[in-house]
Amino acid sequence: MMEDLKIPRHIAIIMDGNGRWARQRGMPRIMGHYRGAEVAEDIVKYCADLGVEYLTLFAFSTENWKRPKEEVELLFELLRNYLTQKKEELIKERVRLKFIGRRDRIGKDLRRLMEELERDTAEDFRITVILAVDYGGRDDILRAVNKVMRLEFDHVDEDTFSYFLDLGEIPDPDLMIRTAGEKRISNFLLWNLAYTELYFTDVCWPDFTKEELLKAIEDYSRRKRKFGRVLDE
Ligand code: FPP
């Protein structure tokens, strides 16, 4: 089996189930997010070792603002602390960081930190990790439409339009993984997931491991991607 592995060039993940994982253990939900951040770190390193070029992680959606204020604040604090503490390690591990999503609703300090990390990790890298923060697929498309209108284009084709989306020139995800049993896109990369292979697992994100990732990639390797064509028999 292993020799037939096709490594996706771009993997996108909805890291779901942190809250449930914590509650099942009688812990506050935020503990699930803490554990989730550690798992994300492991998966980044493993993807880099496998030769995955791009990994997009859904950290906070445009809808997540509707959560209790305390959870929202703790999530952003976790993100801020994580990014501050891990900067050197990201550089050492040669991880380039990019952010997608709105930047107008998050604090100035975090925004500065995000820009600093994007700048300081851009030199020498083996994987690009794209963190989706205050990201929504519809919001992404609408922001792109508004950019196009401001430039007074009277026609755009798919390639040109894609360029205005947050992922810009980054190739579409080949594989999208969602953990914790829900089978939805939940306003993640709506445009870019058009032909992406979808993989769902019941495992909650804090329990996600290298082995689970490998299962997803094995499953992906067996799929025949057609992109709307007929495959030769
Ligand atoms: C979904 O679980 C998870 C989130 C909304 C946040 C994901 C964020 C992290 C894993 C931390 C990211 C930080 C870094 C540094 C990558 P949920 O809360 O919706 O779980 P539930 O569905 O069980 O309630």
mmCIF file of C-alpha atoms in Angstrom, residues 13-210:
data_model
loop_
_atom_site.group_PDB
_atom_site.id
_atom_site.type_symbol
_atom_site.label_atom_id
_atom_site.label_comp_id
_atom_site.label_asym_id
_atom_site.label_seq_id
_atom_site.Cartn_x
_atom_site.Cartn_y
_atom_site.Cartn_z
ATOM 1 C CA ILE A 13 -8.300 20.644 7.183
ATOM 2 C CA ILE A 14 -11.383 21.572 9.212
ATOM 3 C CA MET A 15 -10.093 20.800 12.710
ATOM 4 C CA ASP A 16 -13.432 20.022 14.334
ATOM 5 C CA GLY A 17 -14.360 18.433 17.669
ATOM 6 C CA ASN A 18 -12.071 20.233 20.113
ATOM 7 C CA GLY A 19 -14.983 21.230 22.343
ATOM 8 C CA ARG A 20 -16.522 17.755 22.357
ATOM 9 C CA TRP A 21 -13.175 16.125 23.062
ATOM 10 C CA ALA A 22 -12.707 18.332 26.142
ATOM 11 C CA ARG A 23 -16.277 17.991 27.427
ATOM 12 C CA GLN A 24 -16.060 14.190 27.130
ATOM 13 C CA ARG A 25 -13.151 14.412 29.530
ATOM 14 C CA GLY A 26 -14.882 16.812 31.899
ATOM 15 C CA MET A 27 -12.537 19.634 30.897
ATOM 16 C CA PRO A 28 -13.367 23.181 29.759
ATOM 17 C CA ARG A 29 -13.704 23.514 25.964
ATOM 18 C CA ILE A 30 -10.591 25.675 25.706
ATOM 19 C CA MET A 31 -8.472 22.696 26.788
ATOM 20 C CA GLY A 32 -9.583 21.002 23.584
ATOM 21 C CA HIS A 33 -8.335 23.977 21.609
ATOM 22 C CA TYR A 34 -4.984 23.872 23.450
ATOM 23 C CA ARG A 35 -4.581 20.216 22.651
ATOM 24 C CA GLY A 36 -5.796 20.976 19.117
ATOM 25 C CA ALA A 37 -3.016 23.501 18.595
ATOM 26 C CA GLU A 38 -0.417 20.887 19.627
ATOM 27 C CA VAL A 39 -1.901 18.399 17.194
ATOM 28 C CA ALA A 40 -1.804 21.035 14.451
ATOM 29 C CA GLU A 41 1.904 21.501 15.131
ATOM 30 C CA ASP A 42 2.579 17.741 14.819
ATOM 31 C CA ILE A 43 0.567 17.507 11.613
ATOM 32 C CA VAL A 44 2.449 20.460 10.089
ATOM 33 C CA LYS A 45 5.787 18.735 10.700
ATOM 34 C CA TYR A 46 4.533 15.421 9.403
ATOM 35 C CA CYS A 47 3.103 16.994 6.250
ATOM 36 C CA ALA A 48 6.427 18.727 5.639
ATOM 37 C CA ASP A 49 8.237 15.371 5.994
ATOM 38 C CA LEU A 50 5.823 13.745 3.536
ATOM 39 C CA GLY A 51 6.451 16.470 0.953
ATOM 40 C CA VAL A 52 3.059 18.205 1.145
ATOM 41 C CA GLU A 53 3.652 21.708 -0.214
ATOM 42 C CA TYR A 54 0.630 23.542 1.211
ATOM 43 C CA LEU A 55 -1.439 22.906 4.336
ATOM 44 C CA THR A 56 -4.468 25.095 5.024
ATOM 45 C CA LEU A 57 -5.937 24.970 8.544
ATOM 46 C CA PHE A 58 -9.316 26.438 9.498
ATOM 47 C CA ALA A 59 -8.578 28.107 12.840
ATOM 48 C CA PHE A 60 -11.453 30.603 13.153
ATOM 49 C CA SER A 61 -14.431 31.185 10.883
ATOM 50 C CA THR A 62 -16.453 34.319 10.195
ATOM 51 C CA GLU A 63 -19.272 32.565 12.081
ATOM 52 C CA ASN A 64 -17.174 31.701 15.136
ATOM 53 C CA TRP A 65 -17.722 35.251 16.458
ATOM 54 C CA LYS A 66 -21.145 33.972 17.537
ATOM 55 C CA ARG A 67 -19.528 31.797 20.219
ATOM 56 C CA PRO A 68 -19.508 32.978 23.837
ATOM 57 C CA LYS A 69 -17.275 36.011 24.182
ATOM 58 C CA GLU A 70 -15.029 34.204 26.629
ATOM 59 C CA GLU A 71 -14.309 31.348 24.235
ATOM 60 C CA VAL A 72 -13.614 33.802 21.393
ATOM 61 C CA GLU A 73 -11.184 35.740 23.586
ATOM 62 C CA LEU A 74 -9.430 32.599 24.761
ATOM 63 C CA LEU A 75 -9.099 31.317 21.195
ATOM 64 C CA PHE A 76 -7.442 34.539 20.070
ATOM 65 C CA GLU A 77 -5.215 34.544 23.141
ATOM 66 C CA LEU A 78 -4.175 30.988 22.305
ATOM 67 C CA LEU A 79 -3.406 31.994 18.736
ATOM 68 C CA ARG A 80 -1.431 35.055 19.841
ATOM 69 C CA ASN A 81 0.597 33.099 22.400
ATOM 70 C CA TYR A 82 1.223 30.273 20.010
ATOM 71 C CA LEU A 83 2.429 32.498 17.218
ATOM 72 C CA THR A 84 4.689 34.445 19.587
ATOM 73 C CA GLN A 85 6.203 31.357 21.179
ATOM 74 C CA LYS A 86 6.642 29.369 17.996
ATOM 75 C CA LYS A 87 8.228 31.948 15.739
ATOM 76 C CA GLU A 88 11.783 30.630 16.108
ATOM 77 C CA GLU A 89 10.678 27.053 15.730
ATOM 78 C CA LEU A 90 8.754 27.843 12.558
ATOM 79 C CA ILE A 91 11.889 29.372 11.082
ATOM 80 C CA LYS A 92 14.022 26.443 12.245
ATOM 81 C CA GLU A 93 11.580 23.912 10.815
ATOM 82 C CA ARG A 94 11.430 25.979 7.610
ATOM 83 C CA VAL A 95 7.683 26.524 7.748
ATOM 84 C CA ARG A 96 6.348 29.503 5.818
ATOM 85 C CA LEU A 97 3.220 30.942 7.394
ATOM 86 C CA LYS A 98 0.449 32.734 5.536
ATOM 87 C CA PHE A 99 -2.913 33.933 6.752
ATOM 88 C CA ILE A 100 -6.215 34.078 4.920
ATOM 89 C CA GLY A 101 -9.423 35.728 6.049
ATOM 90 C CA ARG A 102 -10.521 39.177 7.076
ATOM 91 C CA ARG A 103 -8.032 41.373 8.828
ATOM 92 C CA ASP A 104 -10.354 44.231 9.795
ATOM 93 C CA ARG A 105 -12.007 42.665 12.844
ATOM 94 C CA ILE A 106 -9.011 41.337 14.745
ATOM 95 C CA GLY A 107 -6.847 43.282 17.165
ATOM 96 C CA LYS A 108 -4.012 45.438 15.915
ATOM 97 C CA ASP A 109 -1.404 43.505 17.928
ATOM 98 C CA LEU A 110 -2.392 40.176 16.437
ATOM 99 C CA ARG A 111 -2.524 41.708 12.966
ATOM 100 C CA ARG A 112 1.013 43.034 13.383
ATOM 101 C CA LEU A 113 2.182 39.657 14.629
ATOM 102 C CA MET A 114 0.613 37.935 11.622
ATOM 103 C CA GLU A 115 2.299 40.324 9.200
ATOM 104 C CA GLU A 116 5.626 39.894 10.994
ATOM 105 C CA LEU A 117 5.394 36.111 10.799
ATOM 106 C CA GLU A 118 4.438 36.161 7.125
ATOM 107 C CA ARG A 119 7.450 38.346 6.432
ATOM 108 C CA ASP A 120 9.987 36.516 8.595
ATOM 109 C CA THR A 121 9.111 32.993 7.440
ATOM 110 C CA ALA A 122 9.044 33.805 3.717
ATOM 111 C CA GLU A 123 12.729 33.236 2.944
ATOM 112 C CA ASP A 124 13.627 29.577 3.051
ATOM 113 C CA PHE A 125 10.856 27.039 3.511
ATOM 114 C CA ARG A 126 9.828 23.476 2.804
ATOM 115 C CA ILE A 127 6.096 23.838 3.437
ATOM 116 C CA THR A 128 3.589 26.698 3.372
ATOM 117 C CA VAL A 129 1.039 26.630 6.185
ATOM 118 C CA ILE A 130 -2.001 28.785 5.568
ATOM 119 C CA LEU A 131 -3.967 29.648 8.696
ATOM 120 C CA ALA A 132 -7.558 30.683 8.069
ATOM 121 C CA VAL A 133 -8.457 33.241 10.737
ATOM 122 C CA ASP A 134 -11.792 35.109 10.543
ATOM 123 C CA TYR A 135 -12.197 33.286 7.262
ATOM 124 C CA GLY A 136 -15.426 32.510 5.405
ATOM 125 C CA GLY A 137 -15.716 31.205 1.858
ATOM 126 C CA ARG A 138 -18.542 33.554 0.940
ATOM 127 C CA ASP A 139 -16.751 36.497 2.487
ATOM 128 C CA ASP A 140 -13.613 35.586 0.496
ATOM 129 C CA ILE A 141 -15.602 35.529 -2.771
ATOM 130 C CA LEU A 142 -17.344 38.819 -1.983
ATOM 131 C CA ARG A 143 -14.081 40.561 -1.112
ATOM 132 C CA ALA A 144 -12.688 39.336 -4.436
ATOM 133 C CA VAL A 145 -15.770 40.613 -6.298
ATOM 134 C CA ASN A 146 -15.359 44.005 -4.671
ATOM 135 C CA LYS A 147 -11.666 44.165 -5.611
ATOM 136 C CA VAL A 148 -12.559 43.325 -9.211
ATOM 137 C CA MET A 149 -15.233 46.020 -9.263
ATOM 138 C CA ARG A 150 -12.861 48.613 -7.858
ATOM 139 C CA LEU A 151 -10.512 47.855 -10.741
ATOM 140 C CA GLU A 152 -13.433 48.358 -13.146
ATOM 141 C CA PHE A 153 -12.938 45.115 -15.049
ATOM 142 C CA ASP A 154 -15.870 44.450 -17.369
ATOM 143 C CA HIS A 155 -15.078 40.734 -17.618
ATOM 144 C CA VAL A 156 -13.018 38.234 -15.629
ATOM 145 C CA ASP A 157 -12.311 34.576 -16.304
ATOM 146 C CA GLU A 158 -11.846 31.891 -13.658
ATOM 147 C CA ASP A 159 -8.062 32.170 -13.491
ATOM 148 C CA THR A 160 -8.113 35.923 -13.120
ATOM 149 C CA PHE A 161 -10.871 35.794 -10.513
ATOM 150 C CA SER A 162 -9.014 33.120 -8.491
ATOM 151 C CA TYR A 163 -6.081 35.458 -8.245
ATOM 152 C CA PHE A 164 -8.211 37.944 -6.257
ATOM 153 C CA LEU A 165 -9.252 35.323 -3.714
ATOM 154 C CA ASP A 166 -7.299 34.930 -0.488
ATOM 155 C CA LEU A 167 -5.396 31.861 -1.700
ATOM 156 C CA GLY A 168 -4.335 33.835 -4.772
ATOM 157 C CA GLU A 169 -1.813 31.824 -6.750
ATOM 158 C CA ILE A 170 -1.785 28.887 -4.338
ATOM 159 C CA PRO A 171 -3.132 25.785 -6.119
ATOM 160 C CA ASP A 172 -6.556 24.448 -5.061
ATOM 161 C CA PRO A 173 -6.550 21.840 -2.276
ATOM 162 C CA ASP A 174 -6.307 18.262 -3.536
ATOM 163 C CA LEU A 175 -7.646 16.784 -0.311
ATOM 164 C CA MET A 176 -9.916 18.293 2.353
ATOM 165 C CA ILE A 177 -10.160 16.533 5.707
ATOM 166 C CA ARG A 178 -12.851 17.218 8.294
ATOM 167 C CA THR A 179 -12.667 15.572 11.708
ATOM 168 C CA ALA A 180 -15.327 14.822 14.343
ATOM 169 C CA GLY A 181 -18.036 13.303 12.166
ATOM 170 C CA GLU A 182 -19.729 16.326 10.607
ATOM 171 C CA LYS A 183 -20.052 16.107 6.832
ATOM 172 C CA ARG A 184 -20.212 19.720 5.790
ATOM 173 C CA ILE A 185 -18.013 22.350 4.168
ATOM 174 C CA SER A 186 -19.157 24.995 6.704
ATOM 175 C CA ASN A 187 -18.230 27.974 4.532
ATOM 176 C CA PHE A 188 -14.582 26.913 4.207
ATOM 177 C CA LEU A 189 -12.837 27.487 0.841
ATOM 178 C CA LEU A 190 -15.990 27.457 -1.318
ATOM 179 C CA TRP A 191 -14.428 28.410 -4.633
ATOM 180 C CA ASN A 192 -11.205 26.485 -4.200
ATOM 181 C CA LEU A 193 -12.787 23.190 -3.095
ATOM 182 C CA ALA A 194 -14.693 22.765 -6.384
ATOM 183 C CA TYR A 195 -12.792 19.580 -7.370
ATOM 184 C CA THR A 196 -11.175 18.693 -4.066
ATOM 185 C CA GLU A 197 -11.459 15.134 -2.751
ATOM 186 C CA LEU A 198 -13.302 15.170 0.591
ATOM 187 C CA TYR A 199 -12.435 12.917 3.522
ATOM 188 C CA PHE A 200 -14.423 12.697 6.738
ATOM 189 C CA THR A 201 -13.459 10.915 9.943
ATOM 190 C CA ASP A 202 -15.228 10.550 13.292
ATOM 191 C CA VAL A 203 -11.982 11.138 15.188
ATOM 192 C CA CYS A 204 -12.008 14.456 17.081
ATOM 193 C CA TRP A 205 -9.173 16.810 16.152
ATOM 194 C CA PRO A 206 -7.298 16.494 19.487
ATOM 195 C CA ASP A 207 -7.078 12.737 18.818
ATOM 196 C CA PHE A 208 -5.942 13.139 15.208
ATOM 197 C CA THR A 209 -2.559 11.510 14.610
ATOM 198 C CA LYS A 210 -0.027 10.819 11.883
#
